Structures are given as C-alpha cells and as structure tokens.
Amino acid sequence: MRLLVLLALLLCSCSHGTENLYERSFYSMGSTVKLKFYSPSEELFHRVVDACVKRTKEIDRLFSNYRDDSVLAEVNRNAGVAPVSVPTEFLRLVRTSIKYSELTEGAFDITIGSLFELWGTETKAGRLPGRSRIRDALGCTGFRKIKIDEVKSQVFLDGDCVRLDFGAIGKGYAVDEMVNIARQNGIKRGLVNFGGNIYAMDPPAGKKFWDVGVRKPGSGSEIISKLDLVDKGVATSGDYERYFEHDGKRYSHIIDPRTGWPAEDVTSVVAVSKTATEADIFSTAVSVLGPRGAKMFARKDKSLGFLVVWKSGKKKSCFGSYACP
Ligand code: AMP
Ligand code: MG
C-alpha cells in the first residue's frame, strides 16, 4: 500500500453530449484499480474494463514477485546459473529500468531484491540487519549485473544472489497499459488510478483538467495539495503505509541502493510526469535522493514536478512543474 492516497475529484457534470461517465473498480496485485472513463456506451466501457483486467493479469504473470510461476520468478531462480528466455515485454521493461537507473544515479534499481528481502526477514525476526549481511546484499545489488541478450531475448543475472524486484515501476507501467487500451478503443477522457499510481487522460468536456487531490499522510481525507492534470501521470512513494518496523521505529520500504539502508530523509514524494511509469520511477528515486534529486531531475526535464514532504511531516517543498499549495 502506498503512503499517500490520491483522491480524484471530478469537476464535472457526469454526462455530456453522447458520452457518459462510467466507473468500475477491480482488485489486482494487492491494490485496487479504479477506472473512470467517458464512453459513448456502457457496453464499450465494460469491454474496455474487461480488457484492462486481462492486461493486469498478464502483467502480473510477467513481473510478480508473489507468485512462483511468473517470468520474474524464473529469472530470479536462474540467477548466476543460466540466461532465461523471456517475452519481449519483459525484456522491454528491464531495458527501461536500466535506462532509468542510469538517469537516477542508481537511486532507482530493480536489483534491489536481495536487500529488500534482507530487511523484510530481519525486521520480521525482531532485529536490524547486521553490517556484514548488508554488505553481502549490497554485493548482490547493481543494475550492471543484469545482462541482456537482445538477439536471443534472454536475461541473465550475474551473481547467484541477484534478485529483481519491479515493485517501484510495475503499477505505473500497468496504468499506462490500461490508458493505451482505452485510447485504442476510442476512449479519450478518463482517469486511471491503481493504488495511488494515476494517469489523467483528456478532461471531461467543458473542463480544462482533472482535479486530483493529494491526501495528507496518515490523515483520513485532509487534502494537502491539488493538482490540475491533463495527459499526466502521478505517483506517490513514502513510508507511511508500507514500512519495516523495529523497536517501534519505522523504516521506509524504499532502500537506498548505495548504502543498503532504507531511505531516511523524506516522508513522502509525489511525482508528476508524462507517463505513469515515469512518475512511479521518479517518486521512488526522489525518495532515495531527497530534494537534491528532485531539483536535478526537474531541471533536466521541464515536464517533471515533485512535492517532497520532509521527515518531520511539517515541511514540504515543490520542484519543477509542481505548483506548491
Ligand atoms: P514505490 O512505492 O513505487 O516507491 O516502490 C517501492 C517498492 O519498490 C518497494 O516495496 C520495493 O519492492 C521496491 N524498491 C525499494 N527500493 C527500491 C529502489 N531503490 N529502486 C527500485 N525499487 C525499489
Ligand atoms: Mg515507484
């Protein structure tokens, strides 16, 4: 579960012209998918949602680390042993992940699996991971340990302890895929929300944008920020709902791949980007790098925006295209 839940508030009447607003939710990968689409017919709407359900199942079968029969599980089982032939889609997301590892100075890194498992098992056993275990797990981390054979469509993890984890990109990717399905079926106006990973498509007719409210961490419904969105992805990362706990202290579920320790500086990050996939990636990367990262990414790409809530929970800062409340 995510730290912040983004509330989508519709600034619209629910019907106009020949299009009507339809809404449907379903459960996938441990979170709820909420779909709001303007469609010329109810029949088309349900057909599109059915296709979205099917698509998320396919994505789960490729990238889930909760099931033994996913492609990811097979790649991880063969770490240090043998290259695994993978579907093109799997290879593509691995390639995308490596590209963003390079762009984020390694702050976003899908080889975080070993460290993540270590923090999970040790804190569950009532202790913090020892220095030597962290050092060992750091030795199993690093996106350069992923070897890709484009011609054979194979992935090899260079080290028997290397483990991939798509937890910081999978839901954002699934959101973009659902938006593609809607567009391919002629639906242009809509809002897709997958456990706080959002994409706002064209706004309702007569409106300039979708108005998306960002909830205060831990609060029921208090809105700390509002976003006016069209053709943009949004994601939140933080330690409020998902965390490791030891001795009453909470540790972020986002690990700094440079130190092997959970990210410390910020409570939560909201990222706005061109796609939901990018927003997902950058919200995680900025959680690791802090405001310095937000400043750096926003300077390089003007479409990026960040809201960073500092650890104290009192202070927040905005960067790039994010207009601070
Ligand atoms: P998110 O909520 O999108 O920030 O993703 C957090 C999840 O991604 C965690 O639960 C881990 O499964 C995984 N993860 C943790 N740290 C990192 C990291 N530095 N880079 C990539 N994935 C990470
Ligand atoms: Mg993420």
CSV table of C-alpha atoms and ligand atoms in Angstrom, one decimal:
chain,number,residue,atom,x,y,z
A,1,MET,CA,0.0,0.0,0.0
A,2,ARG,CA,1.2,3.5,-0.6
A,3,LEU,CA,1.8,6.3,1.8
A,4,LEU,CA,-0.4,8.8,0.1
A,5,VAL,CA,-3.7,8.1,-1.4
A,6,LEU,CA,-4.6,10.3,-4.3
A,7,LEU,CA,-8.3,11.3,-4.4
A,8,ALA,CA,-9.7,12.0,-7.8
A,9,LEU,CA,-12.3,14.7,-7.6
A,10,LEU,CA,-14.4,15.2,-10.7
A,11,LEU,CA,-15.1,18.8,-11.6
A,12,CYS,CA,-17.8,17.9,-14.0
A,13,SER,CA,-21.3,17.0,-14.6
A,14,CYS,CA,-21.5,13.3,-15.2
A,15,SER,CA,-23.0,13.4,-18.6
A,16,HIS,CA,-22.5,15.4,-21.8
A,17,GLY,CA,-23.1,15.0,-25.4
A,18,THR,CA,-23.3,11.4,-26.3
A,19,GLU,CA,-20.7,10.4,-23.8
A,20,ASN,CA,-21.4,9.3,-20.2
A,21,LEU,CA,-19.1,8.8,-17.3
A,22,TYR,CA,-18.8,5.2,-16.1
A,23,GLU,CA,-16.8,3.9,-13.2
A,24,ARG,CA,-15.6,0.4,-12.2
A,25,SER,CA,-13.1,-1.0,-9.8
A,26,PHE,CA,-11.3,-4.3,-9.5
A,27,TYR,CA,-8.5,-5.8,-7.4
A,28,SER,CA,-5.1,-6.6,-8.8
A,29,MET,CA,-1.5,-7.1,-7.4
A,30,GLY,CA,-2.6,-6.3,-3.9
A,31,SER,CA,-4.3,-2.9,-4.7
A,32,THR,CA,-7.5,-1.6,-6.2
A,33,VAL,CA,-7.7,-0.4,-9.7
A,34,LYS,CA,-10.2,2.4,-10.2
A,35,LEU,CA,-11.3,3.3,-13.7
A,36,LYS,CA,-13.3,6.3,-14.7
A,37,PHE,CA,-13.9,6.6,-18.5
A,38,TYR,CA,-16.2,8.7,-20.6
A,39,SER,CA,-17.7,6.3,-23.1
A,40,PRO,CA,-20.4,6.5,-25.8
A,41,SER,CA,-21.9,3.3,-24.5
A,42,GLU,CA,-21.9,1.2,-21.3
A,43,GLU,CA,-21.2,-1.8,-23.4
A,44,LEU,CA,-18.0,-0.3,-24.8
A,45,PHE,CA,-17.0,0.8,-21.3
A,46,HIS,CA,-17.3,-2.7,-19.8
A,47,ARG,CA,-15.5,-4.2,-22.8
A,48,VAL,CA,-12.6,-1.8,-22.2
A,49,VAL,CA,-12.5,-2.6,-18.5
A,50,ASP,CA,-12.6,-6.3,-19.1
A,51,ALA,CA,-9.5,-5.9,-21.4
A,52,CYS,CA,-7.8,-3.9,-18.6
A,53,VAL,CA,-8.5,-6.7,-16.1
A,54,LYS,CA,-7.0,-9.2,-18.6
A,55,ARG,CA,-4.0,-7.0,-19.2
A,56,THR,CA,-3.2,-6.6,-15.5
A,57,LYS,CA,-3.3,-10.4,-15.1
A,58,GLU,CA,-0.8,-10.7,-18.0
A,59,ILE,CA,1.5,-8.0,-16.3
A,60,ASP,CA,1.2,-9.9,-13.0
A,61,ARG,CA,2.2,-13.2,-14.7
A,62,LEU,CA,5.3,-11.4,-16.0
A,63,PHE,CA,6.5,-9.3,-13.1
A,64,SER,CA,5.0,-10.5,-9.9
A,65,ASN,CA,7.4,-11.5,-7.1
A,66,TYR,CA,4.4,-13.0,-5.1
A,67,ARG,CA,4.0,-16.0,-7.5
A,68,ASP,CA,6.3,-18.8,-8.3
A,69,ASP,CA,5.1,-19.1,-11.9
A,70,SER,CA,5.9,-15.6,-13.0
A,71,VAL,CA,8.7,-14.9,-15.6
A,72,LEU,CA,10.4,-12.8,-12.9
A,73,ALA,CA,10.5,-15.8,-10.5
A,74,GLU,CA,12.1,-17.9,-13.2
A,75,VAL,CA,14.7,-15.2,-13.9
A,76,ASN,CA,15.5,-14.9,-10.2
A,77,ARG,CA,15.7,-18.7,-9.7
A,78,ASN,CA,18.3,-18.8,-12.5
A,79,ALA,CA,20.4,-16.0,-11.1
A,80,GLY,CA,24.1,-16.9,-11.6
A,81,VAL,CA,23.1,-20.2,-13.2
A,82,ALA,CA,21.7,-19.6,-16.7
A,83,PRO,CA,20.2,-17.0,-19.0
A,84,VAL,CA,16.4,-17.2,-19.2
A,85,SER,CA,14.4,-16.7,-22.5
A,86,VAL,CA,11.8,-14.0,-21.7
A,87,PRO,CA,8.9,-12.4,-23.6
A,88,THR,CA,9.7,-9.2,-25.5
A,89,GLU,CA,7.6,-7.2,-23.0
A,90,PHE,CA,9.6,-8.5,-20.1
A,91,LEU,CA,12.9,-7.6,-21.8
A,92,ARG,CA,11.5,-4.1,-22.7
A,93,LEU,CA,10.7,-3.2,-19.1
A,94,VAL,CA,14.1,-4.5,-17.9
A,95,ARG,CA,15.7,-2.3,-20.5
A,96,THR,CA,13.5,0.7,-19.4
A,97,SER,CA,14.5,0.0,-15.8
A,98,ILE,CA,18.2,0.0,-16.6
A,99,LYS,CA,17.8,3.3,-18.6
A,100,TYR,CA,16.3,5.0,-15.5
A,101,SER,CA,18.9,3.5,-13.2
A,102,GLU,CA,21.5,5.3,-15.3
A,103,LEU,CA,19.4,8.5,-15.3
A,104,THR,CA,18.9,8.5,-11.5
A,105,GLU,CA,22.5,7.8,-10.5
A,106,GLY,CA,21.4,4.3,-9.5
A,107,ALA,CA,18.8,5.5,-7.0
A,108,PHE,CA,16.1,3.5,-8.8
A,109,ASP,CA,17.4,0.0,-9.3
A,110,ILE,CA,15.4,-3.2,-9.8
A,111,THR,CA,18.2,-5.3,-8.5
A,112,ILE,CA,17.1,-4.1,-5.0
A,113,GLY,CA,15.5,-7.6,-4.4
A,114,SER,CA,18.2,-9.1,-2.1
A,115,LEU,CA,18.4,-6.0,0.1
A,116,PHE,CA,14.6,-5.8,0.2
A,117,GLU,CA,14.3,-9.4,1.3
A,118,LEU,CA,17.1,-9.0,3.9
A,119,TRP,CA,15.3,-6.0,5.5
A,120,GLY,CA,12.0,-7.9,5.4
A,121,THR,CA,13.2,-11.1,7.0
A,122,GLU,CA,15.5,-9.5,9.6
A,123,THR,CA,12.9,-6.9,10.9
A,124,LYS,CA,10.3,-9.7,11.0
A,125,ALA,CA,12.7,-11.7,13.1
A,126,GLY,CA,12.9,-8.7,15.5
A,127,ARG,CA,16.3,-7.3,14.6
A,128,LEU,CA,18.0,-5.0,12.2
A,129,PRO,CA,20.3,-6.5,9.5
A,130,GLY,CA,23.9,-6.6,10.6
A,131,ARG,CA,26.6,-4.8,8.8
A,132,SER,CA,28.1,-7.8,7.1
A,133,ARG,CA,24.7,-9.0,5.9
A,134,ILE,CA,24.1,-5.6,4.4
A,135,ARG,CA,27.5,-5.6,2.8
A,136,ASP,CA,26.8,-9.1,1.3
A,137,ALA,CA,23.4,-7.9,0.0
A,138,LEU,CA,25.0,-4.8,-1.5
A,139,GLY,CA,27.3,-7.2,-3.4
A,140,CYS,CA,24.1,-8.7,-4.9
A,141,THR,CA,22.8,-5.3,-6.0
A,142,GLY,CA,23.6,-3.1,-9.0
A,143,PHE,CA,21.8,-2.8,-12.4
A,144,ARG,CA,25.0,-3.6,-14.2
A,145,LYS,CA,24.6,-7.2,-13.0
A,146,ILE,CA,21.7,-7.5,-15.4
A,147,LYS,CA,22.9,-9.0,-18.7
A,148,ILE,CA,20.6,-8.8,-21.7
A,149,ASP,CA,20.9,-10.7,-24.9
A,150,GLU,CA,18.7,-8.8,-27.4
A,151,VAL,CA,19.0,-11.3,-30.2
A,152,LYS,CA,18.1,-14.3,-28.1
A,153,SER,CA,15.7,-12.2,-25.9
A,154,GLN,CA,17.4,-13.5,-22.8
A,155,VAL,CA,18.1,-12.1,-19.4
A,156,PHE,CA,20.9,-13.3,-17.1
A,157,LEU,CA,21.6,-12.1,-13.6
A,158,ASP,CA,25.3,-12.1,-13.0
A,159,GLY,CA,25.5,-13.5,-9.4
A,160,ASP,CA,23.5,-16.2,-7.7
A,161,CYS,CA,22.2,-13.8,-5.1
A,162,VAL,CA,20.9,-11.1,-7.5
A,163,ARG,CA,17.2,-10.7,-7.3
A,164,LEU,CA,15.0,-8.4,-9.5
A,165,ASP,CA,12.0,-6.5,-8.0
A,166,PHE,CA,9.6,-4.5,-10.1
A,167,GLY,CA,7.8,-3.0,-7.0
A,168,ALA,CA,8.7,0.5,-7.9
A,169,ILE,CA,7.6,0.5,-11.5
A,170,GLY,CA,5.0,-2.3,-12.1
A,171,LYS,CA,1.9,-0.4,-11.1
A,172,GLY,CA,2.8,2.7,-13.0
A,173,TYR,CA,3.5,0.6,-16.0
A,174,ALA,CA,0.2,-1.2,-15.7
A,175,VAL,CA,-1.6,2.2,-15.6
A,176,ASP,CA,0.0,3.3,-18.9
A,177,GLU,CA,-1.0,0.0,-20.5
A,178,MET,CA,-4.7,0.5,-19.4
A,179,VAL,CA,-4.6,4.0,-20.8
A,180,ASN,CA,-3.4,2.6,-24.1
A,181,ILE,CA,-6.2,0.1,-24.2
A,182,ALA,CA,-8.8,2.8,-23.6
A,183,ARG,CA,-7.3,5.0,-26.3
A,184,GLN,CA,-7.2,2.1,-28.8
A,185,ASN,CA,-10.9,1.7,-28.2
A,186,GLY,CA,-11.7,5.4,-28.8
A,187,ILE,CA,-11.9,6.5,-25.2
A,188,LYS,CA,-10.1,9.7,-24.7
A,189,ARG,CA,-11.4,11.1,-21.5
A,190,GLY,CA,-10.7,9.3,-18.3
A,191,LEU,CA,-8.8,8.8,-15.1
A,192,VAL,CA,-7.0,5.6,-14.1
A,193,ASN,CA,-5.9,5.1,-10.5
A,194,PHE,CA,-4.0,2.0,-9.4
A,195,GLY,CA,-3.3,2.2,-5.7
A,196,GLY,CA,-2.2,5.8,-6.0
A,197,ASN,CA,-0.5,5.5,-9.4
A,198,ILE,CA,-2.6,7.7,-11.6
A,199,TYR,CA,-2.9,8.8,-15.2
A,200,ALA,CA,-5.2,11.7,-16.1
A,201,MET,CA,-6.3,11.5,-19.7
A,202,ASP,CA,-8.2,14.2,-21.5
A,203,PRO,CA,-10.5,16.1,-19.1
A,204,PRO,CA,-14.3,16.0,-19.1
A,205,ALA,CA,-15.9,18.1,-21.9
A,206,GLY,CA,-16.1,21.7,-20.9
A,207,LYS,CA,-13.4,21.3,-18.3
A,208,LYS,CA,-9.7,22.2,-18.7
A,209,PHE,CA,-8.3,19.5,-16.4
A,210,TRP,CA,-8.9,16.7,-13.9
A,211,ASP,CA,-8.6,18.0,-10.4
A,212,VAL,CA,-6.7,15.4,-8.3
A,213,GLY,CA,-6.4,15.9,-4.6
A,214,VAL,CA,-3.4,14.7,-2.6
A,215,ARG,CA,-4.2,13.4,0.9
A,216,LYS,CA,-2.1,14.3,3.9
A,217,PRO,CA,0.0,11.3,5.0
A,218,GLY,CA,-1.9,9.3,7.6
A,219,SER,CA,-5.0,11.5,7.6
A,220,GLY,CA,-8.4,10.3,6.6
A,221,SER,CA,-9.3,12.8,4.0
A,222,GLU,CA,-7.4,16.1,4.6
A,223,ILE,CA,-6.1,17.4,1.2
A,224,ILE,CA,-2.6,18.9,1.3
A,225,SER,CA,-2.4,19.7,-2.4
A,226,LYS,CA,-4.4,19.8,-5.5
A,227,LEU,CA,-3.2,19.1,-9.0
A,228,ASP,CA,-4.7,20.2,-12.3
A,229,LEU,CA,-3.9,17.4,-14.7
A,230,VAL,CA,-4.2,16.6,-18.4
A,231,ASP,CA,-2.3,13.8,-20.0
A,232,LYS,CA,0.0,13.4,-17.0
A,233,GLY,CA,1.0,10.6,-14.7
A,234,VAL,CA,1.2,10.9,-10.9
A,235,ALA,CA,2.7,8.6,-8.3
A,236,THR,CA,3.4,8.8,-4.6
A,237,SER,CA,6.1,7.0,-2.7
A,238,GLY,CA,6.6,7.0,1.1
A,239,ASP,CA,6.9,5.1,4.3
A,240,TYR,CA,3.6,5.8,5.9
A,241,GLU,CA,1.6,2.7,4.9
A,242,ARG,CA,4.4,0.3,3.8
A,243,TYR,CA,7.4,0.1,6.1
A,244,PHE,CA,9.7,-2.2,8.0
A,245,GLU,CA,9.5,-1.8,11.8
A,246,HIS,CA,12.0,-2.4,14.5
A,247,ASP,CA,11.9,-1.3,18.2
A,248,GLY,CA,8.9,0.9,17.5
A,249,LYS,CA,10.8,2.8,14.7
A,250,ARG,CA,9.6,2.7,11.1
A,251,TYR,CA,12.0,2.3,8.3
A,252,SER,CA,11.0,3.1,4.7
A,253,HIS,CA,10.3,0.2,2.3
A,254,ILE,CA,12.4,2.1,-0.2
A,255,ILE,CA,16.1,1.1,0.1
A,256,ASP,CA,19.0,3.3,-0.9
A,257,PRO,CA,21.0,1.0,-3.3
A,258,ARG,CA,24.2,2.9,-2.4
A,259,THR,CA,24.1,2.3,1.3
A,260,GLY,CA,21.8,-0.7,1.7
A,261,TRP,CA,19.7,1.2,4.3
A,262,PRO,CA,16.1,2.4,4.0
A,263,ALA,CA,15.7,5.9,2.6
A,264,GLU,CA,15.8,8.4,5.5
A,265,ASP,CA,15.3,12.0,4.6
A,266,VAL,CA,11.8,12.3,3.3
A,267,THR,CA,8.4,11.1,4.4
A,268,SER,CA,6.8,11.1,1.0
A,269,VAL,CA,7.2,12.2,-2.5
A,270,VAL,CA,4.6,12.9,-5.1
A,271,ALA,CA,5.9,12.9,-8.7
A,272,VAL,CA,4.2,14.2,-11.8
A,273,SER,CA,5.4,13.2,-15.2
A,274,LYS,CA,4.5,12.5,-18.8
A,275,THR,CA,3.6,8.9,-18.1
A,276,ALA,CA,2.5,6.9,-15.0
A,277,THR,CA,5.6,4.7,-15.4
A,278,GLU,CA,8.0,7.6,-15.2
A,279,ALA,CA,6.1,9.1,-12.2
A,280,ASP,CA,6.4,5.7,-10.4
A,281,ILE,CA,10.1,5.5,-11.1
A,282,PHE,CA,10.9,9.1,-10.1
A,283,SER,CA,8.8,9.1,-6.9
A,284,THR,CA,11.0,6.2,-5.8
A,285,ALA,CA,14.2,7.8,-7.0
A,286,VAL,CA,13.5,11.1,-5.2
A,287,SER,CA,12.6,9.2,-2.0
A,288,VAL,CA,16.2,8.0,-2.2
A,289,LEU,CA,18.0,11.1,-3.3
A,290,GLY,CA,15.8,13.7,-1.5
A,291,PRO,CA,15.3,17.3,-2.6
A,292,ARG,CA,18.6,17.3,-4.4
A,293,GLY,CA,17.3,14.6,-6.7
A,294,ALA,CA,14.0,16.4,-7.3
A,295,LYS,CA,15.9,19.6,-8.2
A,296,MET,CA,18.2,17.8,-10.6
A,297,PHE,CA,15.5,15.8,-12.4
A,298,ALA,CA,13.2,18.8,-12.7
A,299,ARG,CA,16.0,20.9,-14.2
A,300,LYS,CA,16.7,18.3,-16.8
A,301,ASP,CA,13.1,17.6,-17.8
A,302,LYS,CA,10.7,20.5,-17.6
A,303,SER,CA,7.6,18.2,-17.6
A,304,LEU,CA,8.6,16.7,-14.2
A,305,GLY,CA,7.3,18.0,-11.0
A,306,PHE,CA,7.7,17.0,-7.4
A,307,LEU,CA,6.2,17.6,-4.0
A,308,VAL,CA,8.6,16.4,-1.2
A,309,VAL,CA,7.3,16.1,2.3
A,310,TRP,CA,10.2,16.1,4.8
A,311,LYS,CA,10.6,13.6,7.6
A,312,SER,CA,9.2,15.9,10.2
A,313,GLY,CA,5.9,15.9,8.3
A,314,LYS,CA,5.7,19.6,8.7
A,315,LYS,CA,7.8,21.0,5.9
A,316,LYS,CA,7.1,20.4,2.2
A,317,SER,CA,8.9,21.6,-0.9
A,318,CYS,CA,8.0,21.7,-4.5
A,319,PHE,CA,10.1,21.4,-7.6
A,320,GLY,CA,9.7,21.8,-11.4
A,321,SER,CA,6.2,21.8,-12.8
A,322,TYR,CA,4.6,21.1,-9.4
A,323,ALA,CA,2.9,24.3,-8.1
A,324,CYS,CA,3.2,24.3,-4.4
A,325,PRO,CA,-0.1,24.7,-2.4
B,1,AMP,P1,7.3,2.7,-4.7
B,1,AMP,O1,6.2,2.6,-3.7
B,1,AMP,O2,6.9,2.9,-6.1
B,1,AMP,O3,8.3,3.8,-4.3
B,1,AMP,O4,8.1,1.3,-4.7
B,1,AMP,C1,8.7,0.8,-3.6
B,1,AMP,C2,8.9,-0.7,-3.8
B,1,AMP,O5,9.9,-0.8,-4.8
B,1,AMP,C3,9.4,-1.4,-2.6
B,1,AMP,O6,8.3,-2.0,-1.9
B,1,AMP,C4,10.4,-2.4,-3.2
B,1,AMP,O7,9.7,-3.6,-3.7
B,1,AMP,C5,10.9,-1.7,-4.4
B,1,AMP,N1,12.1,-0.9,-4.1
B,1,AMP,C6,12.6,-0.4,-2.9
B,1,AMP,N2,13.7,0.4,-3.0
B,1,AMP,C7,13.9,0.5,-4.4
B,1,AMP,C8,14.8,1.2,-5.2
B,1,AMP,N3,15.8,2.0,-4.6
B,1,AMP,N4,14.7,1.1,-6.5
B,1,AMP,C9,13.8,0.3,-7.1
B,1,AMP,N5,12.9,-0.4,-6.4
B,1,AMP,C10,12.9,-0.3,-5.1
B,2,MG,MG,7.7,3.9,-7.6
